[in-house]
CSV table of C-alpha atoms in Angstrom, one decimal:
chain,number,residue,atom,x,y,z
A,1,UNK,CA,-78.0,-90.8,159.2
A,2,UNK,CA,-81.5,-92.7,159.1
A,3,UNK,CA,-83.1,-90.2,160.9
A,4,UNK,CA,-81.9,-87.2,157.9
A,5,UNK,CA,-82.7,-89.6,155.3
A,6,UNK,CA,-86.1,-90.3,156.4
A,7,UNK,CA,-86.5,-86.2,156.4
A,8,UNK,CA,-85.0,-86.1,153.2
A,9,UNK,CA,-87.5,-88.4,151.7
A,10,UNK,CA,-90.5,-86.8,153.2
A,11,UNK,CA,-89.1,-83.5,152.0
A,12,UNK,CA,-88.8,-85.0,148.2
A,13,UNK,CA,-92.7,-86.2,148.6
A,14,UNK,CA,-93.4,-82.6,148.9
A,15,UNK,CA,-94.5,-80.6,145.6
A,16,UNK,CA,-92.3,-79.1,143.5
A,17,UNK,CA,-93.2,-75.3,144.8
A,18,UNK,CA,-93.2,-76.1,148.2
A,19,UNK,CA,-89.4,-77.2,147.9
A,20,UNK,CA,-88.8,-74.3,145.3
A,21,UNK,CA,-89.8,-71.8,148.1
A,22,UNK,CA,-86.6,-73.5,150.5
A,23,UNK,CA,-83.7,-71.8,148.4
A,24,UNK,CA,-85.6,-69.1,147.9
A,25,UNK,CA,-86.2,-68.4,151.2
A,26,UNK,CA,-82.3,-69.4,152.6
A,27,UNK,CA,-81.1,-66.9,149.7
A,28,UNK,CA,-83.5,-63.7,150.5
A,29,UNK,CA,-82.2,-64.3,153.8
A,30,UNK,CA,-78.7,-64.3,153.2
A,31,UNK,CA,-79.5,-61.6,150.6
A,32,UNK,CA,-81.4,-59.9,153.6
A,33,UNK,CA,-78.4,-60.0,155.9
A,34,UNK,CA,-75.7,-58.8,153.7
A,35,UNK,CA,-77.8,-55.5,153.1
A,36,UNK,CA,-76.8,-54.0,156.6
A,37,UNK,CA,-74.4,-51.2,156.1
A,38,UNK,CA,-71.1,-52.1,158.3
A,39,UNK,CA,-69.1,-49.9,160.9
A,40,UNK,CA,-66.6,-49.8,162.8
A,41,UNK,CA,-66.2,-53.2,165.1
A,42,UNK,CA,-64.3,-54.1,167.9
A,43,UNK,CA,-64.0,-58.0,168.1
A,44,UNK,CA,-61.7,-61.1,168.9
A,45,UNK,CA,-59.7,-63.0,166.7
A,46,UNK,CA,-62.4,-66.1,167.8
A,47,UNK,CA,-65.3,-64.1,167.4
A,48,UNK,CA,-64.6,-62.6,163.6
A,49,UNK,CA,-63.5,-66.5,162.8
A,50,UNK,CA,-67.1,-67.4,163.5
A,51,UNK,CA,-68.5,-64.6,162.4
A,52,UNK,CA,-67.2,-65.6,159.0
A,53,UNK,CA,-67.5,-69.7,159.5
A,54,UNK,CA,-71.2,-68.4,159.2
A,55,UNK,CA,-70.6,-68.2,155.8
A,56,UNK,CA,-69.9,-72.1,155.6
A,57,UNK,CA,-72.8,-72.9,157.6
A,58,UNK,CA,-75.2,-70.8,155.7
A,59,UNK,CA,-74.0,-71.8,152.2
A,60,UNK,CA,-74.4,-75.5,153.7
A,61,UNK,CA,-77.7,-74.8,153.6
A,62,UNK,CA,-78.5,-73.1,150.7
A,63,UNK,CA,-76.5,-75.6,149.0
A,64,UNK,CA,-78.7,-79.0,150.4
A,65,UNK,CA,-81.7,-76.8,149.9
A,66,UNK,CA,-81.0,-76.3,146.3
A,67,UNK,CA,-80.5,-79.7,145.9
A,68,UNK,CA,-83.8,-80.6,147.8
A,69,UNK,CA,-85.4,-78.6,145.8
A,70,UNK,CA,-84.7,-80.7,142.6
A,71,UNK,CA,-85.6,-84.3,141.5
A,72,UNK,CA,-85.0,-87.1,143.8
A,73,UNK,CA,-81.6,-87.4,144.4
A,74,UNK,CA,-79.2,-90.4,143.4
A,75,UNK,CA,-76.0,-91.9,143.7
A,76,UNK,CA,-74.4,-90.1,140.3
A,77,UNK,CA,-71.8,-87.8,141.0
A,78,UNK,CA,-72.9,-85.2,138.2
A,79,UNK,CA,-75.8,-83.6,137.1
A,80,UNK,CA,-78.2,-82.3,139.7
A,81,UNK,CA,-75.0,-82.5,142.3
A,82,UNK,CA,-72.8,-80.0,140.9
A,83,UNK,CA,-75.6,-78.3,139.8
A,84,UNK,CA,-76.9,-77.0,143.1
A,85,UNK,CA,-73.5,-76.4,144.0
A,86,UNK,CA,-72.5,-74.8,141.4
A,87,UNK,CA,-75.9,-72.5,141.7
A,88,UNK,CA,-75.4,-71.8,145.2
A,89,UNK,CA,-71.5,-70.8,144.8
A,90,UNK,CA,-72.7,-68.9,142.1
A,91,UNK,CA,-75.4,-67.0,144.2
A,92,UNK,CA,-72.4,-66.3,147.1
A,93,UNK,CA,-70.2,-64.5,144.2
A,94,UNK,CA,-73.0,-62.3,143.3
A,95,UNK,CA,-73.9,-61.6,146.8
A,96,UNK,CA,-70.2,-60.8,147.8
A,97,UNK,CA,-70.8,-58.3,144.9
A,98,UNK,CA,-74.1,-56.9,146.2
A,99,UNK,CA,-72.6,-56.6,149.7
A,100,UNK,CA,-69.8,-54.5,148.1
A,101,UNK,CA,-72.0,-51.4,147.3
A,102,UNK,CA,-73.5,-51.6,150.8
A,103,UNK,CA,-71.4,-49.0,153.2
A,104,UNK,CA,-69.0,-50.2,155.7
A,105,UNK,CA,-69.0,-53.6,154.1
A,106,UNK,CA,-66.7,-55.2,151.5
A,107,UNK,CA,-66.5,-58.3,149.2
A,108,UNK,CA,-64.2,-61.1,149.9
A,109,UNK,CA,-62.4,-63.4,148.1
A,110,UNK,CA,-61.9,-65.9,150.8
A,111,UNK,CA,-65.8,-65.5,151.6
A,112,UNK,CA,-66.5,-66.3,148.4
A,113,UNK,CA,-64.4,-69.6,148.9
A,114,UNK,CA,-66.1,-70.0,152.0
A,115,UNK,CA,-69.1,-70.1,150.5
A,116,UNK,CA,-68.5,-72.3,147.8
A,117,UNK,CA,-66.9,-74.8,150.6
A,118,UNK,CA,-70.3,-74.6,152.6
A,119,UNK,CA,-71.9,-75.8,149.1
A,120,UNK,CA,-70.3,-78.4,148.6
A,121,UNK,CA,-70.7,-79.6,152.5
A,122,UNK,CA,-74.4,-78.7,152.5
A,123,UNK,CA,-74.9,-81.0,148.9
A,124,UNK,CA,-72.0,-83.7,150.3
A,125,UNK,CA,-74.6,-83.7,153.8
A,126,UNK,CA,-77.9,-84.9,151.6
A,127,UNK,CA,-75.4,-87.3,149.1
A,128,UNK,CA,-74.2,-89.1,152.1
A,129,UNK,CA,-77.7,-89.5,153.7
A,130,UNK,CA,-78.9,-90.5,150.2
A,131,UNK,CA,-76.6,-93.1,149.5
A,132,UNK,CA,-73.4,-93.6,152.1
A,133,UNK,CA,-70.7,-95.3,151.4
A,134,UNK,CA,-67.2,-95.5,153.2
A,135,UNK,CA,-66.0,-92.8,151.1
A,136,UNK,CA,-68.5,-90.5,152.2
A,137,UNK,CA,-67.1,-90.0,155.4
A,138,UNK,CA,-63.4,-89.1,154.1
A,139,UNK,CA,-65.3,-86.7,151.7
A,140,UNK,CA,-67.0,-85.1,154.6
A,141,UNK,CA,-64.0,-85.1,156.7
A,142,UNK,CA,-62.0,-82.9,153.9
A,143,UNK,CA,-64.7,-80.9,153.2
A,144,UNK,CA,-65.1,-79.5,157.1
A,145,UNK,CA,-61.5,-79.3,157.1
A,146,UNK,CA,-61.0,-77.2,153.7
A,147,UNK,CA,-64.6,-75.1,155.5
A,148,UNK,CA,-62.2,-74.1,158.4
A,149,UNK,CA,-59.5,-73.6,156.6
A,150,UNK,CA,-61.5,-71.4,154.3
A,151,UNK,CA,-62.7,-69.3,157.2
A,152,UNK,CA,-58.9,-68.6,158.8
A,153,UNK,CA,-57.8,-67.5,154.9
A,154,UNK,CA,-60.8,-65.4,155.4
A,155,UNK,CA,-60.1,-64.1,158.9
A,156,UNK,CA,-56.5,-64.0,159.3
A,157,UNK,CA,-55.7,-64.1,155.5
A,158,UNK,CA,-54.8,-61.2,152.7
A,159,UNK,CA,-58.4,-61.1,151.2
C-alpha cells in the first residue's frame, strides 16, 4: 500500500482541475459505453458474470476518482467519503436510466447495486491507502465479497 499512497499524494499535489477532469473523464466513458444499442447475445454463464463484474470494477473507479478529486483525504468516516460515494452511486442510477432508452439494452436493479458496491470499494481502496488500520482489511474483504455477490444477483438473479 506504500506504493498507492505515494500515488495518491502526488495525485492530491495536483490542481484542483487537473483532478476535476478524472471523474469526468471515468463517467463520459461509462456514459460513452452504455450508449451502444444491444442485440441479441449468445454468451456463457462465466462470461455475462464478468461482463457485469465490470460494473464493480468501473464504479471502483469512478468512485476513488471522485474522491481524488476533492480535498485531501483523512481518516473521518463522513463528509468527503460518503460523498463521492454517494455521487458516484448516484451517477450509476441515472446511467442505468440513460441505458434504458437505448435499444436492445435495459436498466438493472442489481447493476445499480453493483455499482454502488464498486463505489464503496473504489473510496474504501484510497481510505485504506490513506490511513490503514486492521479494520480496513475486514472492510475490504466484505466489500469484494458483497461486489461478487452483487454481480451473481445481477447475472443469475430476478433483476
Amino acid at each position: 500500500l506504500r506504493g498507492v499512497l505515494w500515488l495518491v499524494a502526488g495525485w492530491l499535489r495536483l490542481p484542483g482541475l487537473v483532478r476535476a477532469a478524472a471523474p469526468c473523464s471515468v463517467g463520459a466513458l461509462l456514459w460513452y459505453a452504455s450508449s451502444f444499442p444491444g442485440g441479441p447475445t449468445r454468451s456463457t454463464a462465466l462470461a455475462s458474470w464478468l461482463h457485469n463484474g465490470g460494473h464493480v470494477v468501473a464504479y471502483a473507479a469512478l468512485g476513488s476518482a471522485v474522491l481524488l478529486a476533492g480535498p485531501r483525504p483523512t481518516a473521518r468516516v463522513g463528509g468527503w467519503w460518503l460523498g463521492s460515494w454517494l455521487l458516484a452511486t448516484a451517477y450509476g442510477g441515472v446511467d442505468e436510466w440513460h441505458q434504458s432508452w437505448v435499444p436492445g439494452r435495459t436498466a438493472s436493479l442489481g447493476d445499480v447495486l453493483s455499482d454502488a458496491i464498486g463505489a464503496a470499494l473504489g473510496v474504501a481502496l484510497v481510505r485504506a491507502a490513506w490511513a490503514w488500520d486492521g479494520r480496513q482489511a475486514v472492510r475490504l474483504s466484505l466489500l469484494v465479497l458483497a461486489g461478487m455477490a452483487s454481480v451473481t444477483l445481477a447475472t443469475f438473479g430476478p433483476w
